[in-house]
Coordinates of C-alpha atoms and ligand atoms in Angstrom, one line a residue:
X23 CA 159.6 100.2 95.6
X24 CA 161.8 103.1 96.5
X25 CA 164.9 104.2 93.9
X26 CA 165.9 107.3 95.0
X27 CA 167.8 108.5 93.0
X28 CA 171.4 108.9 92.5
X29 CA 173.3 111.7 91.2
X30 CA 176.9 110.7 91.4
X31 CA 180.1 112.5 89.8
X32 CA 183.4 111.1 88.8
X33 CA 186.0 113.8 88.6
X34 CA 188.3 111.3 87.3
X35 CA 191.9 112.7 87.1
X36 CA 190.9 116.5 87.8
X37 CA 191.8 118.9 90.9
X38 CA 193.8 120.2 93.2
X39 CA 193.2 120.7 97.0
X40 CA 192.2 124.4 96.3
X41 CA 189.6 124.2 93.6
X42 CA 188.4 120.6 94.7
X43 CA 187.6 121.4 98.5
X44 CA 185.5 124.8 96.3
X45 CA 183.9 122.8 94.3
X46 CA 183.0 120.3 96.5
X47 CA 181.7 123.0 99.4
X48 CA 179.8 124.5 96.4
X49 CA 178.1 121.2 95.4
X50 CA 176.8 120.3 99.0
X51 CA 175.8 123.8 99.7
X52 CA 173.4 124.2 96.7
X53 CA 172.0 120.6 97.4
X54 CA 171.0 121.3 100.3
X55 CA 167.3 119.5 100.7
X56 CA 167.8 118.0 97.5
X57 CA 165.4 114.9 97.5
X58 CA 168.2 112.0 95.7
X59 CA 170.9 111.2 96.8
X60 CA 174.3 112.7 96.3
X61 CA 178.0 111.1 95.5
X62 CA 181.1 113.3 94.7
X63 CA 184.2 110.5 93.5
X64 CA 187.5 113.1 93.5
X65 CA 190.7 111.1 93.0
X66 CA 192.4 109.0 95.6
X67 CA 194.3 112.5 96.7
X68 CA 191.3 114.5 97.4
X69 CA 189.7 112.0 99.4
X70 CA 190.9 113.5 103.3
X71 CA 190.4 117.0 102.5
X72 CA 186.9 116.3 101.1
X73 CA 185.6 114.6 104.0
X74 CA 186.3 117.6 105.8
X75 CA 184.8 119.9 103.8
X76 CA 181.5 118.2 103.6
X77 CA 181.7 117.3 107.1
X78 CA 177.5 117.8 108.2
X79 CA 175.9 117.6 104.6
X80 CA 174.6 114.4 103.4
X81 CA 176.8 114.5 100.2
X82 CA 178.4 111.0 100.4
X83 CA 182.0 110.3 99.5
X84 CA 183.1 107.5 96.7
X85 CA 186.4 106.9 95.1
X86 CA 187.1 105.4 91.4
X87 CA 188.8 102.2 91.9
X88 CA 190.0 99.8 95.0
X89 CA 192.2 96.9 94.9
X90 CA 190.8 93.0 95.7
X91 CA 193.5 92.5 98.0
X92 CA 192.7 94.1 102.2
X93 CA 196.6 94.3 101.8
X94 CA 199.9 93.4 100.6
X95 CA 202.4 93.7 97.7
X96 CA 200.5 96.3 95.0
X97 CA 202.5 99.1 94.8
X98 CA 200.2 102.3 93.9
X99 CA 196.6 100.4 95.0
X100 CA 194.2 101.2 97.3
X101 CA 192.2 98.7 99.3
X102 CA 188.3 99.2 100.2
X103 CA 189.5 98.3 103.2
X104 CA 191.4 102.1 103.2
X105 CA 188.7 103.8 101.7
X106 CA 186.4 102.8 104.2
X107 CA 188.8 104.0 106.6
X108 CA 188.8 107.8 105.2
X109 CA 185.2 107.3 105.2
X110 CA 184.2 106.4 101.3
X111 CA 181.3 105.0 101.7
X112 CA 181.2 104.3 98.0
X113 CA 183.2 103.6 95.4
X114 CA 183.3 103.0 91.3
X115 CA 184.3 99.7 89.6
X116 CA 185.0 99.2 86.5
X117 CA 184.6 102.3 84.9
X118 CA 185.2 102.3 80.9
X119 CA 188.9 104.3 81.1
X120 CA 190.1 101.7 83.9
X121 CA 189.1 99.1 81.9
X122 CA 190.9 101.0 78.8
X123 CA 193.6 101.7 80.5
X124 CA 194.9 99.4 82.9
X125 CA 192.9 96.4 81.2
X126 CA 190.7 95.7 83.8
X127 CA 188.9 92.4 83.0
X128 CA 185.2 91.8 83.9
X129 CA 186.2 89.1 86.7
X130 CA 188.3 91.5 88.0
X131 CA 185.9 93.9 88.6
X132 CA 184.0 91.4 90.4
X133 CA 186.7 90.6 92.8
X134 CA 186.2 94.6 93.2
X135 CA 183.3 94.7 94.2
X136 CA 183.1 91.6 96.3
X137 CA 186.0 93.4 98.3
X138 CA 184.1 96.5 98.7
X139 CA 180.9 94.7 99.3
X140 CA 182.9 92.8 102.2
X141 CA 184.5 96.6 103.3
X142 CA 180.6 97.7 103.9
X143 CA 181.2 100.3 100.1
X144 CA 178.6 100.4 98.3
X145 CA 180.2 99.4 94.6
X146 CA 179.4 101.3 91.7
X147 CA 180.0 98.8 88.6
X148 CA 179.9 99.7 85.0
X149 CA 179.2 98.2 81.9
X150 CA 178.8 100.1 78.4
X151 CA 179.2 98.9 75.0
X152 CA 181.4 100.2 72.3
X153 CA 180.2 102.2 69.1
X154 CA 181.6 99.3 67.0
X155 CA 179.3 96.8 69.4
X156 CA 176.4 98.8 69.2
X157 CA 177.1 99.3 65.3
X158 CA 177.1 96.0 64.8
X159 CA 173.5 95.5 67.1
X160 CA 175.3 93.9 70.0
X161 CA 174.6 96.1 72.3
X162 CA 172.2 93.8 75.0
X163 CA 174.6 90.3 74.4
X164 CA 177.8 92.9 75.8
X165 CA 176.1 93.6 78.0
X166 CA 174.8 90.8 79.3
X167 CA 178.0 89.2 79.1
X168 CA 179.6 92.5 81.3
X169 CA 176.6 91.8 84.0
X170 CA 177.7 88.1 84.2
X171 CA 181.6 88.7 84.3
X172 CA 181.4 91.5 86.1
X173 CA 178.9 91.9 89.1
X174 CA 179.4 89.0 91.7
X175 CA 176.8 87.1 93.3
X176 CA 177.2 89.3 96.9
X177 CA 175.3 92.2 94.6
X178 CA 172.1 93.4 96.6
X179 CA 169.7 96.9 95.7
X180 CA 171.5 98.0 99.7
X181 CA 175.1 97.3 98.5
X182 CA 175.7 97.8 94.2
X183 CA 173.9 100.4 91.7
X184 CA 174.9 99.4 87.9
X185 CA 175.8 102.2 85.8
X186 CA 175.4 101.9 82.2
X187 CA 177.7 103.8 80.2
X188 CA 177.9 103.4 76.7
X189 CA 181.3 104.2 75.5
X190 CA 180.7 105.8 73.0
X191 CA 178.7 108.6 74.8
X192 CA 181.3 109.3 77.4
X193 CA 183.0 112.9 77.1
X194 CA 182.5 113.4 73.6
X195 CA 178.5 115.3 73.6
X196 CA 176.3 112.3 72.0
X197 CA 173.9 110.3 73.9
X198 CA 171.2 107.6 72.9
X199 CA 168.0 108.9 73.0
X200 CA 166.2 108.5 76.4
X201 CA 164.4 105.7 75.2
X202 CA 167.9 103.6 74.0
X203 CA 169.4 104.1 77.0
X204 CA 165.9 102.9 79.4
X205 CA 165.8 99.8 77.0
X206 CA 169.4 98.9 78.0
X207 CA 168.3 99.3 81.5
X208 CA 165.6 98.2 81.9
X209 CA 166.9 94.9 79.8
X210 CA 169.8 95.2 83.1
X211 CA 167.0 95.1 85.2
X212 CA 165.4 91.9 83.9
X213 CA 168.9 90.2 83.3
X214 CA 170.4 90.8 86.4
X215 CA 166.3 89.7 88.6
X216 CA 166.8 86.3 86.5
X217 CA 170.3 86.0 87.6
X218 CA 170.3 86.8 91.0
X219 CA 166.3 86.9 91.7
X220 CA 164.1 89.6 92.1
X221 CA 163.9 90.1 96.6
X222 CA 167.7 90.7 96.6
X223 CA 167.8 93.5 94.3
X224 CA 164.3 94.7 94.1
X225 CA 165.3 98.7 94.3
X226 CA 168.4 98.1 92.1
X227 CA 169.0 101.9 91.1
X228 CA 171.0 101.7 87.5
X229 CA 172.2 105.5 86.7
X230 CA 172.4 106.3 82.9
X231 CA 176.4 107.9 82.5
X232 CA 177.7 109.7 79.6
X233 CA 177.6 112.9 78.4
X234 CA 174.4 113.8 80.8
X235 CA 174.1 117.4 81.4
X236 CA 171.4 120.1 82.8
X237 CA 170.1 120.1 79.5
X238 CA 169.3 116.5 78.7
X239 CA 168.7 115.2 82.1
X240 CA 165.0 116.1 82.3
X241 CA 164.7 113.7 79.6
X242 CA 166.7 110.3 80.6
X243 CA 165.9 111.5 84.6
X244 CA 162.3 110.7 83.1
X245 CA 162.8 107.3 82.0
X246 CA 161.8 104.4 84.5
X247 CA 164.0 102.7 84.5
X248 CA 167.1 105.6 84.9
X249 CA 167.5 106.2 88.4
X250 CA 170.7 108.6 88.0
X251 CA 173.4 109.7 86.5
X252 CA 177.0 108.8 86.6
X253 CA 178.6 112.4 85.7
X254 CA 181.7 113.6 84.3
X255 CA 182.4 116.4 82.8
X256 CA 179.2 118.0 84.3
X257 CA 180.5 117.6 87.6
X258 CA 183.5 119.6 87.2
X259 CA 181.4 122.9 87.2
X260 CA 179.3 123.0 90.1
X261 CA 176.2 124.6 88.4
X262 CA 175.9 122.3 85.9
X263 CA 176.1 119.7 88.6
X264 CA 173.7 121.0 90.1
X265 CA 171.8 121.3 87.0
X266 CA 171.8 117.9 86.6
X267 CA 170.5 117.6 90.7
X268 CA 167.6 119.3 90.1
X269 CA 166.6 117.7 87.1
X270 CA 166.1 114.2 89.4
X271 CA 163.8 115.4 91.9
X272 CA 162.0 117.4 89.3
Ligands
PEP302 C1 181.7 109.2 83.2 O1 183.1 109.3 82.4 O2 181.5 108.8 84.1 C2 181.0 109.9 82.1 C3 179.8 109.6 82.0 O3 181.9 111.0 81.6 P1 181.1 112.2 81.1 O4 179.9 112.8 81.6 O5 182.8 113.2 81.0 O6 180.1 111.7 79.1

């Protein structure tokens, strides 16, 4: 089995041309020789210049969303083919902020993921429970339902990564314990194996996201079912992001 850790930075709606390209270059320089895969997902406006800034490095480029149609009358949207065209290899889908801010449904996320697969992109599909759902003891059933609705049948280890992001941990400085997070990751793996079979997703990577920092990354990334991190706030400072990269390989 081989699940190379993946450390992915979700810059969200942050970064202008100058500071964004400077940050990308600093990450690429500091991550030289890292034993994990590294992905940067800047806002769409920075995809082209950051592709250029990352030329000749091993850092991957990803977007934060795509539409499920290839083209057409969808003002403001971007298709999976357009992302490939500009040099992306990955796309984040179903982030809780898109589900909350844009009313994205599980079914739409599954359509987007299938479109990403068809275009040759790695779909990074996010799931996670709210605090109320956690308090009600519903975490595992909520996650199972999100996986059933958001992960298309075309998912394999080669075209899909799952990110477990408890909504209550995103941007709050709070996290589950590493053991609690690992239990959810193990549940995600078992649930998807039950549905999709073991062969196609034998090496499926499951990232943890939600207030991961250099200080808690070592514990989280040491867990057997945690295969990397999806990083928000800490991805905006090269030093913090690289601290997490270092934890992934230690
Ligand atoms: C995220 O939004 O994907 C995320 C994990 O954010 P943060 O690291 O800031 O909690």
